[in-house]
Coordinates of C-alpha atoms in Angstrom, one line a residue:
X1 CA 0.0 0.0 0.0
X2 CA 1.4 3.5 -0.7
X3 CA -0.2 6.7 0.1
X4 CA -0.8 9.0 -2.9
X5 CA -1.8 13.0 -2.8
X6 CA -5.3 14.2 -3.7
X7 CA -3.3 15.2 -7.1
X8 CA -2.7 11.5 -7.9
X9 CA -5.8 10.6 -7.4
X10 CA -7.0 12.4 -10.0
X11 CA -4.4 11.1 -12.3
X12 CA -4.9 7.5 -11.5
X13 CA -7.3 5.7 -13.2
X14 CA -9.4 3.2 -11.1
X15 CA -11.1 0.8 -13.0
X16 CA -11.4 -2.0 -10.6
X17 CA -12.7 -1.7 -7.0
X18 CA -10.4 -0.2 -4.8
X19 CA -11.7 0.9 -1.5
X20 CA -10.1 3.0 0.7
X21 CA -11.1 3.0 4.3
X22 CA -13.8 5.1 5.9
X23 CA -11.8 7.7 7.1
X24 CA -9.1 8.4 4.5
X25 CA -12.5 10.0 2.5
X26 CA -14.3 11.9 5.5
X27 CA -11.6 14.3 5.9
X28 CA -9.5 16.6 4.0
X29 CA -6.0 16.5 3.9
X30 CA -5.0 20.1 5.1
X31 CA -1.2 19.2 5.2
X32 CA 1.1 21.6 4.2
X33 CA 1.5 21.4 0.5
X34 CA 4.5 19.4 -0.5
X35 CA 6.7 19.8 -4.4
X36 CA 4.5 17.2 -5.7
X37 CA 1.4 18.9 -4.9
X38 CA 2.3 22.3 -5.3
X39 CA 2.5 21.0 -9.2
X40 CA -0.9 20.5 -9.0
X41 CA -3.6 23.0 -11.0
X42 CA -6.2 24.5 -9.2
X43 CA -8.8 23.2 -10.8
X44 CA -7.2 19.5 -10.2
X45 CA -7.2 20.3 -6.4
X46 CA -10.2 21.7 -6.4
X47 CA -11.5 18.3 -7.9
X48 CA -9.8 16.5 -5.3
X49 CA -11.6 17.5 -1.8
X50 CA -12.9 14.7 0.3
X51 CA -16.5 13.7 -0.9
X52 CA -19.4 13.8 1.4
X53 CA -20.2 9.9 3.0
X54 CA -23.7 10.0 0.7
X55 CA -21.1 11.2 -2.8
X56 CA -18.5 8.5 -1.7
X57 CA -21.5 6.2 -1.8
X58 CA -22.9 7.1 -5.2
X59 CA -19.3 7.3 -6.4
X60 CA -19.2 4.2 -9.6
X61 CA -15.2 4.0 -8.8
X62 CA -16.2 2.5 -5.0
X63 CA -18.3 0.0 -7.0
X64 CA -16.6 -4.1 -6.7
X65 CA -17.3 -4.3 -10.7
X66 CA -15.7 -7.7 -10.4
X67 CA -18.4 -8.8 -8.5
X68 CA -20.8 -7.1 -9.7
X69 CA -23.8 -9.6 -11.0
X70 CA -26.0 -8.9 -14.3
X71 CA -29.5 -9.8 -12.2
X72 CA -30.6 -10.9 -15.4
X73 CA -30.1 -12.4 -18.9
X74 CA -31.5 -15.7 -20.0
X75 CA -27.8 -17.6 -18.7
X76 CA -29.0 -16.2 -15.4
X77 CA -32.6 -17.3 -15.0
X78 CA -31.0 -20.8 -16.7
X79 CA -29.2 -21.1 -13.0
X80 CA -32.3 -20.8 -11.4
X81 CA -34.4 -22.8 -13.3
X82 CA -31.4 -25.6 -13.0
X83 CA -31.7 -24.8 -8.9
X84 CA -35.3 -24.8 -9.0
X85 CA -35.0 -28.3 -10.6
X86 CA -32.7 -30.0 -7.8
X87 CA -34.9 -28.4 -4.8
X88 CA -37.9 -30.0 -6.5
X89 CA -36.4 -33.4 -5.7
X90 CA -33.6 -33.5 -3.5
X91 CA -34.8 -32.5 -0.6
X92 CA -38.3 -34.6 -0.9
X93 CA -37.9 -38.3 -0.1
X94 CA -36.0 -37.5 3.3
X95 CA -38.3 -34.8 4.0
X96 CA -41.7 -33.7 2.2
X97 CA -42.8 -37.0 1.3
X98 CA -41.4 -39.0 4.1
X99 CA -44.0 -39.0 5.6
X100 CA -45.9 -41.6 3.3
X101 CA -43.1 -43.4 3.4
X102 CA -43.1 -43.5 7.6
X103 CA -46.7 -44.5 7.3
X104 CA -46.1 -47.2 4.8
X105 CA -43.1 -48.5 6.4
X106 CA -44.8 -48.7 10.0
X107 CA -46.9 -51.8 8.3
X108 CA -44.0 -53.6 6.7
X109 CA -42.0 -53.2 9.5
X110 CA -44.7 -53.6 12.3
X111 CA -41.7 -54.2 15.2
X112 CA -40.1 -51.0 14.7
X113 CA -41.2 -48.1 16.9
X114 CA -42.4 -44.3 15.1
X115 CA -39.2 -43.1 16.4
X116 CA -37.0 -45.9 14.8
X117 CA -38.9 -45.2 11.1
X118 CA -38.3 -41.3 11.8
X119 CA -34.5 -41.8 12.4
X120 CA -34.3 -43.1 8.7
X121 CA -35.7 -39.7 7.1
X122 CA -33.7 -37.5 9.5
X123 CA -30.8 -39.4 9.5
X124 CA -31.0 -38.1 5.3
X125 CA -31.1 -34.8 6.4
X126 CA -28.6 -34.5 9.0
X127 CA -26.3 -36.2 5.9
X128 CA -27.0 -33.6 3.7
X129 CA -25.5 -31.0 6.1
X130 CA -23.2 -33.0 7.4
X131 CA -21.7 -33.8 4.4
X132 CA -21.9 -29.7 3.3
X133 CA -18.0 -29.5 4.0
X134 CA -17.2 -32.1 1.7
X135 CA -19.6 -31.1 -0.8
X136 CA -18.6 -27.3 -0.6
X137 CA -14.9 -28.6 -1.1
X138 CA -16.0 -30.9 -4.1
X139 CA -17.6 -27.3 -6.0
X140 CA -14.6 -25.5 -5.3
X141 CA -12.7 -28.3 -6.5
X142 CA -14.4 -29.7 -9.8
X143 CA -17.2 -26.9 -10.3
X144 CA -21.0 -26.8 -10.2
X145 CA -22.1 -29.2 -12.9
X146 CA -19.4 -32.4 -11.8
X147 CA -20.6 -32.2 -8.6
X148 CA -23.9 -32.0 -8.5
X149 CA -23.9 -34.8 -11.7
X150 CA -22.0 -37.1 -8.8
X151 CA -24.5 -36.3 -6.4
X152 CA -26.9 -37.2 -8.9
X153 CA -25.8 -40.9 -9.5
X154 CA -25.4 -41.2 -5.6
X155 CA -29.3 -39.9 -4.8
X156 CA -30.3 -42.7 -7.3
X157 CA -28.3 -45.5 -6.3
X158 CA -29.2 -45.2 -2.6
X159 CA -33.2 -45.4 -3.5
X160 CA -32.2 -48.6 -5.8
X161 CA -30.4 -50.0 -2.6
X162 CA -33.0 -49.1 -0.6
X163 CA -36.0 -50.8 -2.9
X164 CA -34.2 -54.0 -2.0
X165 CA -33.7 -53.3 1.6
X166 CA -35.4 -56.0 3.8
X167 CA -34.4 -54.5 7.5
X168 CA -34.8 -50.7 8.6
X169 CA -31.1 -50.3 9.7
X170 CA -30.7 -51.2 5.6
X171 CA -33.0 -48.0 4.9
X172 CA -31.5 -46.2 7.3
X173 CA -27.7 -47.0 5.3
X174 CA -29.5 -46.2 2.2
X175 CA -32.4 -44.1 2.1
X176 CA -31.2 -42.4 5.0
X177 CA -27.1 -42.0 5.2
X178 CA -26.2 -42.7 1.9
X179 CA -29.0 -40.5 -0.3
X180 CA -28.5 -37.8 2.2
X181 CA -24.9 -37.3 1.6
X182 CA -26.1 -37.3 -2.7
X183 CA -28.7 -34.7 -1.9
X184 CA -25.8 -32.6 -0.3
X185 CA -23.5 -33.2 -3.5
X186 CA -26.5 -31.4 -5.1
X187 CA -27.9 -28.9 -2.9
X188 CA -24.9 -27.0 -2.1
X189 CA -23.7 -26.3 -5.8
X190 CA -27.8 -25.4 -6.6
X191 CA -28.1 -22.7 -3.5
X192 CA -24.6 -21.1 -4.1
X193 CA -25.3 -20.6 -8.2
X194 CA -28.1 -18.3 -8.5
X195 CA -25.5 -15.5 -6.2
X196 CA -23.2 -16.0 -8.9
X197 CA -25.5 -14.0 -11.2
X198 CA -27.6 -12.2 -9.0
X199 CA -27.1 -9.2 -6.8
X200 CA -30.1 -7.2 -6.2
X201 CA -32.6 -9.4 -7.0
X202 CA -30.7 -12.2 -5.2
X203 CA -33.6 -12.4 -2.6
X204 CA -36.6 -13.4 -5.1
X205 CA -33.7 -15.6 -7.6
X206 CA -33.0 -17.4 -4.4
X207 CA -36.5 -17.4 -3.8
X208 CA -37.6 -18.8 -7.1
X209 CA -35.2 -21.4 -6.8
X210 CA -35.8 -23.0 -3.4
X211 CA -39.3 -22.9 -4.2
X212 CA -38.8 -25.9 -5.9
X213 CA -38.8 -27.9 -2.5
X214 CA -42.5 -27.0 -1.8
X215 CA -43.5 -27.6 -5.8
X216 CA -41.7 -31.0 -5.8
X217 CA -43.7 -32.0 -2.4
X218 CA -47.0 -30.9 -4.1
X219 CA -46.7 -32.9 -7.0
X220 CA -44.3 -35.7 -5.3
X221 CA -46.6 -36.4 -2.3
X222 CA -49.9 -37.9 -3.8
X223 CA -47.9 -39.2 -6.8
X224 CA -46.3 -41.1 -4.2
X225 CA -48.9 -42.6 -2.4
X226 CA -50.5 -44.0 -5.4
X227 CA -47.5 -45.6 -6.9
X228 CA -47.5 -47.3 -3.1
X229 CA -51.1 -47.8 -3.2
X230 CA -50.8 -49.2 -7.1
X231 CA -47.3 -50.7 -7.0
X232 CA -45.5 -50.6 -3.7
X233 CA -43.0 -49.1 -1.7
X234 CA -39.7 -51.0 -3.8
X235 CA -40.6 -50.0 -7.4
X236 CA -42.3 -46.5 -5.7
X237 CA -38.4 -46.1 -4.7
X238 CA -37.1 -47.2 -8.0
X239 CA -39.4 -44.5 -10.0
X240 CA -38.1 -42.3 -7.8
X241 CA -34.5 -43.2 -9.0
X242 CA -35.8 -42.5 -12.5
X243 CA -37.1 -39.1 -12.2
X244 CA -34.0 -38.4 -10.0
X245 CA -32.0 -38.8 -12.9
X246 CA -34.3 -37.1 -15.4
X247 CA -34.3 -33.7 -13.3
X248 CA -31.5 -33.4 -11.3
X249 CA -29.3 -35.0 -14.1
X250 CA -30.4 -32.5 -16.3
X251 CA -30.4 -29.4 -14.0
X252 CA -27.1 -30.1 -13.0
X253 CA -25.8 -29.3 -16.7
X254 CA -27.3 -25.6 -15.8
X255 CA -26.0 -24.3 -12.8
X256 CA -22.3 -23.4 -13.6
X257 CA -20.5 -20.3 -11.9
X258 CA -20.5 -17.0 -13.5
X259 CA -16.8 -16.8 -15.8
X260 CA -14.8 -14.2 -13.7
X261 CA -14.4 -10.8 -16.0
X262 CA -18.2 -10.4 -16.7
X263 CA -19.0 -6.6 -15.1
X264 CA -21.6 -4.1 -14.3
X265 CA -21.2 -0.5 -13.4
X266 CA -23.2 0.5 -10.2
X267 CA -25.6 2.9 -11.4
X268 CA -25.8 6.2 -9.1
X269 CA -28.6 6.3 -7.0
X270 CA -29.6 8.4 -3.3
X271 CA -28.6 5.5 -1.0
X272 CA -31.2 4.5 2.1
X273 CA -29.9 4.5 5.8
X274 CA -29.5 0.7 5.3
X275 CA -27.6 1.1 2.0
X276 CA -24.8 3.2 3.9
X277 CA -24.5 1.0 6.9
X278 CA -23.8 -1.9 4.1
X279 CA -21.3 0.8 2.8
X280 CA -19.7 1.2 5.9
X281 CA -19.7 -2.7 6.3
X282 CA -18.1 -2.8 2.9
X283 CA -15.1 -0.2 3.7
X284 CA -14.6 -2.1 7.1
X285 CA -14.7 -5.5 5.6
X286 CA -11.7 -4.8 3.6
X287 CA -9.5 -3.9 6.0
X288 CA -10.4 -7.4 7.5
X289 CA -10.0 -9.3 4.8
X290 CA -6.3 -7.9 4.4
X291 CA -5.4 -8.1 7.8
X292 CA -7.2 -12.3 8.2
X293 CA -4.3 -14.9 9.1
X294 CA -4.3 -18.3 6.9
X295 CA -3.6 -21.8 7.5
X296 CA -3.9 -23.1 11.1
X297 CA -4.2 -19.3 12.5
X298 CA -6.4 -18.7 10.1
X299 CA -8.7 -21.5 11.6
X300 CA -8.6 -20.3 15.1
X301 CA -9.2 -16.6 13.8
X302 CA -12.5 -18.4 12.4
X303 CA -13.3 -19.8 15.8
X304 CA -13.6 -16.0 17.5
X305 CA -16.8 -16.3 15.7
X306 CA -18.5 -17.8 18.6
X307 CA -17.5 -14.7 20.6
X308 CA -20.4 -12.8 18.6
X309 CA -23.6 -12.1 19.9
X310 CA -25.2 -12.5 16.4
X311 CA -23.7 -15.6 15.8
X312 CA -24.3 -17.4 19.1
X313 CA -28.0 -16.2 18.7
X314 CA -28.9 -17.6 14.9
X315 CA -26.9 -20.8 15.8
X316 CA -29.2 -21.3 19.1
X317 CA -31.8 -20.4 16.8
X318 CA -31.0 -22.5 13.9
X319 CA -30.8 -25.7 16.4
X320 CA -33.9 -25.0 18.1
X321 CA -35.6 -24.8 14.7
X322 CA -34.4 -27.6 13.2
X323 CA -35.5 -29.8 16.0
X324 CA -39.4 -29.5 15.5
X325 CA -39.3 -28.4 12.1
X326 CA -39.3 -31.8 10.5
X327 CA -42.0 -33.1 13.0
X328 CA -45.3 -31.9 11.3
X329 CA -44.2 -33.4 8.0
X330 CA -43.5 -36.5 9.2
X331 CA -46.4 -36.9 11.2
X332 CA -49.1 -35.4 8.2
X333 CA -50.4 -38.4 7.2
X334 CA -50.4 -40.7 10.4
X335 CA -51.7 -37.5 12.3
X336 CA -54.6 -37.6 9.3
X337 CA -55.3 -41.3 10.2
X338 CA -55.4 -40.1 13.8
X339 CA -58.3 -37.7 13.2
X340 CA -60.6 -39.8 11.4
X341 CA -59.4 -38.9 7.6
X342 CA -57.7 -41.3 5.0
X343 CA -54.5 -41.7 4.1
X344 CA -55.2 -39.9 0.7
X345 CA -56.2 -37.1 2.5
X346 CA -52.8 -36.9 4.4
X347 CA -51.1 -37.3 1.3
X348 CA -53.3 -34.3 -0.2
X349 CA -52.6 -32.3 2.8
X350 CA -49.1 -32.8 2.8
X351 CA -48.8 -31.6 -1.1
X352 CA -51.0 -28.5 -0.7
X353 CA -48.5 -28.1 2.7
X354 CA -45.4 -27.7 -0.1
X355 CA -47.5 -26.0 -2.5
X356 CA -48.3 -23.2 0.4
X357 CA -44.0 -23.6 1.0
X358 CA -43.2 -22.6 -2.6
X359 CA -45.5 -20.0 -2.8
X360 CA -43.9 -18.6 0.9
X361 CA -40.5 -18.9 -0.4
X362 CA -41.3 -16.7 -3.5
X363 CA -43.5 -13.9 -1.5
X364 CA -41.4 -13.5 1.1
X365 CA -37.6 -13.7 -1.0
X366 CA -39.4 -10.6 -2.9
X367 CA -40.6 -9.3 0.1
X368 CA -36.8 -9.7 1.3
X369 CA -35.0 -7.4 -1.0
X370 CA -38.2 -4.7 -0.6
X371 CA -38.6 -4.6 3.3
X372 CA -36.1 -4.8 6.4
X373 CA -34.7 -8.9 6.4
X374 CA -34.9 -8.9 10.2
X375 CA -38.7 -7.7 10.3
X376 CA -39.4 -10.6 7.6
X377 CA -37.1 -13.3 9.2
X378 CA -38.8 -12.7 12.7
X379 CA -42.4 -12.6 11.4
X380 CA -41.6 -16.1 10.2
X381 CA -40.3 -17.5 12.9
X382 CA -43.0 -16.7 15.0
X383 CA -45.7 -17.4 12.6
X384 CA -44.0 -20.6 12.1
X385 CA -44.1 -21.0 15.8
X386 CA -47.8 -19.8 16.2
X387 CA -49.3 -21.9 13.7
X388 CA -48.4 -25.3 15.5
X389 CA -49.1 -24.4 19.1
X390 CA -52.3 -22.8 17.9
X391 CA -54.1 -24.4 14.9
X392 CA -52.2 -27.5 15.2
X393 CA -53.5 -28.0 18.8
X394 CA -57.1 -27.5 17.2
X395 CA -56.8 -29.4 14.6
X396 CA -59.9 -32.0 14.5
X397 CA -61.5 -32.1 11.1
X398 CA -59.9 -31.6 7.5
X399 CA -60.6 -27.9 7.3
X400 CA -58.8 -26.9 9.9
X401 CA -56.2 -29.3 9.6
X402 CA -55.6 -28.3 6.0
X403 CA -55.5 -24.8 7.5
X404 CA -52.3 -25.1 9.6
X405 CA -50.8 -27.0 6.8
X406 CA -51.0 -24.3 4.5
X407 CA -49.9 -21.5 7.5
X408 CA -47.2 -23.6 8.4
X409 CA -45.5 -24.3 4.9
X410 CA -45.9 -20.9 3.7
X411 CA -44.2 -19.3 6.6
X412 CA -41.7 -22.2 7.3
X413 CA -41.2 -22.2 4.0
X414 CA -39.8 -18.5 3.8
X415 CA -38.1 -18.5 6.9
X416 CA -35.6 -21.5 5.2
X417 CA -35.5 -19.6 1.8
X418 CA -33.9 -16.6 4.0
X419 CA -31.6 -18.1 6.3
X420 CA -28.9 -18.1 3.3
X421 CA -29.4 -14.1 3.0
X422 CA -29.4 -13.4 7.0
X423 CA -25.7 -15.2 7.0
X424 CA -25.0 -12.9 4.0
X425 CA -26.0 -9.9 5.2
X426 CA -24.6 -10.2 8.8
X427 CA -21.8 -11.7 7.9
X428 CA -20.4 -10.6 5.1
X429 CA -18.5 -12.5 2.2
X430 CA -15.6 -13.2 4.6
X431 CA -16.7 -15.8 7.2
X432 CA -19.9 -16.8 5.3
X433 CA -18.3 -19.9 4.8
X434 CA -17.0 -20.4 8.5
X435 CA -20.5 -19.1 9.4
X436 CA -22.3 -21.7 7.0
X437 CA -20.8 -24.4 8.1
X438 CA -20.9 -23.9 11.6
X439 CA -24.8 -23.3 11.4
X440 CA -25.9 -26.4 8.9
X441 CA -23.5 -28.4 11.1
X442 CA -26.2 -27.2 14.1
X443 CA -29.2 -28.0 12.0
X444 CA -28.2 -31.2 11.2
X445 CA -27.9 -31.8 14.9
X446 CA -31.3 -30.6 15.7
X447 CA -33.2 -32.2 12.5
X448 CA -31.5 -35.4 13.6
X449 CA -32.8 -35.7 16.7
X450 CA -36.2 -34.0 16.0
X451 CA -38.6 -36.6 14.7
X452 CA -37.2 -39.9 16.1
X453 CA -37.7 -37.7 19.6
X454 CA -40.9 -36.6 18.8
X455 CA -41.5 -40.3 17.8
X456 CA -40.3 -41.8 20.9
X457 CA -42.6 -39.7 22.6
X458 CA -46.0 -40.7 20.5
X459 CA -45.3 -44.0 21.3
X460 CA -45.0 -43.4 25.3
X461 CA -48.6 -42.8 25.5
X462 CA -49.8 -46.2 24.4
X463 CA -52.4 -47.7 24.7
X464 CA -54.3 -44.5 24.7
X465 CA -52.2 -42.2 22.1
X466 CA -52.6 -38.6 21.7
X467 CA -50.2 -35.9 19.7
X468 CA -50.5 -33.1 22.0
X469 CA -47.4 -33.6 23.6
X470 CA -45.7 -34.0 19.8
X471 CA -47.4 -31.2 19.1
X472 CA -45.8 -29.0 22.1
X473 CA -42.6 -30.5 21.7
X474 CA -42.4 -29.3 18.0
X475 CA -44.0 -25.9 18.9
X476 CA -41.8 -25.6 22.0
X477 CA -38.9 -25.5 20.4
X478 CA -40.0 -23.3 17.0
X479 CA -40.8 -20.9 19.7
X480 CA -37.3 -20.7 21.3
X481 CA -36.3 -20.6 17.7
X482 CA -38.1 -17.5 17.4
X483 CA -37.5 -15.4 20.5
X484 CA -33.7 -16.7 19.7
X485 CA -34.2 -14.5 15.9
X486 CA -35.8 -11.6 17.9
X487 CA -32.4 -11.6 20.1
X488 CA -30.6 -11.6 17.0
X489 CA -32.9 -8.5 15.6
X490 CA -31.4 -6.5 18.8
X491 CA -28.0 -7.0 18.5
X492 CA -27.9 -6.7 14.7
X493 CA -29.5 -3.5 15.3
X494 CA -26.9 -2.5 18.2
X495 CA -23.9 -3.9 15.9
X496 CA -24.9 -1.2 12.9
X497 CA -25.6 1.4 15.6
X498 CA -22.4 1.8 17.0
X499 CA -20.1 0.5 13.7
X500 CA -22.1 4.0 12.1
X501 CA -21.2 6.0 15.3
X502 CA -17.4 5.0 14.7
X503 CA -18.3 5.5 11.1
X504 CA -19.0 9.1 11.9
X505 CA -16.8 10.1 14.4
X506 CA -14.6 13.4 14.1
X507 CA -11.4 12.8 13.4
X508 CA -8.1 14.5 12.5
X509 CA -7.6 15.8 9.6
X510 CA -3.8 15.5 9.5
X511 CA -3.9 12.2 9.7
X512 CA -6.2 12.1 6.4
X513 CA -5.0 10.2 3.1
X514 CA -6.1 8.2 0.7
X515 CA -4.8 4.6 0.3
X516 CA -4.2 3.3 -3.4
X517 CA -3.6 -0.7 -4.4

């Protein structure tokens, strides 16, 4: 770094982004004039006073062209279509339509407990973030479309093996370990793509794109149950296989990263509040990133992460979540059975549950990039919350049943489909990885122990069953979720506060200058 008068400045071309700190632009260098600057015109000098914070802002030169995104183009929306095409399936056979599976499985394996058939669906989840450090590793490695074509042949081969399994530990190898660590081969290279090409619309391209998990469980769920109804749970499973291949095989040939050299120019525009406290995130992120050790220190530098409020309050968040957030799909059909309705009718309810989810995701990943995240993430959470311990808990009949269904996946829904752009936004580019790992690595926890838990507990009130205290234990636990996000929301808010007051503090003006790469 070399320090450069207000004459150079104007004599050096930027065409890249090169971002000073905060303070070398908030004051003006008053110094006595030295023989390079005393060279200097008037009118260069003139040009060369410190901008305002709101013209630093609107300046194009402060722009990161190199990663700026083109929000658009057909390549672009080709990513999300491709990502939109792996939610659709990879999520659903561990997840959105398990619970057919759980109900059908309880018969053929009548020894084995609810809890036991659970532990093979969230044992497939847990995998799939478990496996999110290798799989990360395998995109940087060998790029989006290898990797997600690997996870492809994995997902299929572990519902084949499971079609012959004949024992639940078998499914649990399969179905479970083995097609959750494919779905994570996938998953990660289809939710990192779409930011490749989108920057301000990245809230509704993300949205579009995990929408696919709730439009995959609408049409995968009663399709399901009648293959198992028609043809059983082995060639059910090797269908599955099929259409694995057919969708994920072929989206995986459209997400591919964005070729590096591919710019925008930031347009000037009058910058929001929030716009310059991302600014002044920007300008102090760059000092970070300069100053970060590698290797082994490196690694323990990460680790100061759990010293941070914010992080320590979406990672008790994330786990609580995760515990009963798998519990009401799992439990849609047999909890339909429960109440006097058919099994069709769970299967119906538990499609129109992921159709409410993919219309959730869309709304409120638009309503993301329009309104504060914060107020959208916590209105989730605690509609997520709300809807089990209330209309759950009064659930009798179809309508109302159907009712919570639809509540719960359209919030729960959106409050996944933003988790990615909270870590993003409070994070910043340089520990979202650290940060990403850390908090799947906690939801795979929680999902893991969620359902066979909830499980265990239905079948501790035989003879006489009831779901009430499934019901609480999944409600419970959204709710900690939630008041964990509204602790977040406070020190989010108290971080920006003061990093602006610093931001905006006097300082001396002799010790302004401007630092050039």
């Amino acid at each position: 770094m070399t320090t450069k008068t207000f004459c150079d400045v104007d004599e050096t071309p930027r065409t890249s982004c090169e971002i000073a700190p905060y303070s070398a632009y908030t004051t003006r260098n008053t110094a006595p004039a030295t023989s390079s600057s005393a060279s200097c015109s008037p009118e260069k000098h003139a040009k060369s006073s410190a901008p305002s914070f709101i013209e630093l802002s609107q300046s194009p030169t402060l722009v990161d062209i190199s990663d700026r995104a083109p929000d658009g183009g057909l390549r672009a929306w080709l990513v999300v279509l491709g990502s939109f095409m792996i939610h659709c399936f990879c999520f659903a056979p561990t997840e959105y339509i398990f619970g057919m599976f759980e109900n059908h499985y309880m018969m053929l394996y009548p020894d084995a407990s609810h809890g036991t058939i659970a532990f093979i669906g969230t044992l497939g989840s847990s995998s799939t973030y478990f496996a999110g450090f290798i799989s990360g590793a395998a995109a940087d490695r060998f790029g989006y479309k290898i990797t997600a074509l690997l996870g492809t042949f994995v997902m299929a081969l572990a519902l084949i093996l499971a079609s012959f399994a004949s024992q639940v530990w078998q499914l649990m190898l399969t179905q479970g370990v083995l097609f959750g660590i494919g779905a994570s081969l996938v998953y990660y290279p289809a939710i990192g793509a779409p930011s490749h090409w989108f920057d301000s619309k990245r809230g509704f391209a993300l949205g579009l794109a995990v929408s696919g998990t709730g439009l995959g469980g609408l049409a995968l769920a009663p399709a399901t149950q009648a293959l198992m109804s028609g043809v059983g749970v082995e060639w059910t499973l090797r269908a599955l296989a099929l259409f694995c291949v057919i969708v994920c095989g072929t989206a995986s040939f459209l997400i591919v990263e964005r070729e590096s050299g591919k710019k925008m120019p930031e347009p000037p525009k009058t910058l929001s509040e929030a716009e310059i406290g991302q600014i002044t995130e920007k300008l102090s992120s760059e000092e970070e990133k300069a100053a970060k050790p590698t290797g082994i220190a490196g690694f323990f530098a990460d680790l100061k992460v759990f010293k941070d409020p914010q992080f320590l309050s979406l990672t008790c968040a994330e786990l609580a979540a995760s515990i009963g957030f798998l519990i009401p799909m799992y439990y849609f059909q047999t909890y339909s059975i429960f109440i006097g309705l058919t099994a069709s009718n769970g299967a119906l309810i538990a499609g129109l549950s992921s159709g409410a989810s993919c219309l959730g995701r869309i709304a409120l990943g638009f309503a993301a990039d329009r309104l504060p995240k914060t107020v959208v993430v916590s209105f989730c959470a605690w509609m997520t919350a709300g809807s089990i311990l209330i209309i759950w808990t009064l659930s009798k009949s179809f309508g109302v049943y159907l009712l919570f269904a639809l509540v719960y996946g359209f919030f729960a829904g959106g409050y996944v489909s933003l988790v990615p752009l909270v870590l993003s936004e409070t994070f910043g580019s340089q520990q979202l990885s650290t940060v990403i790992g850390f908090m799947y690595a906690a939801s795979g926890v929680g999902m893991l122990a969620g359902a066979p838990v909830a499980g265990m507990i239905l079948d501790a009130t035989k003879p006489n069953i009831t779901y009430l205290p499934v019901i609480m234990t999944s409600g419970g636990t959204l709710l900690v979720g939630a008041i964990c996000i509204s602790a977040w929301v406070f020190f989010r808010r108290l971080d920006k506060r003061t990093k602006r007051e610093a931001a905006l503090a006097p300082e001396d003006p002799s010790t302004a200058v401007v630092h050039l790469s």
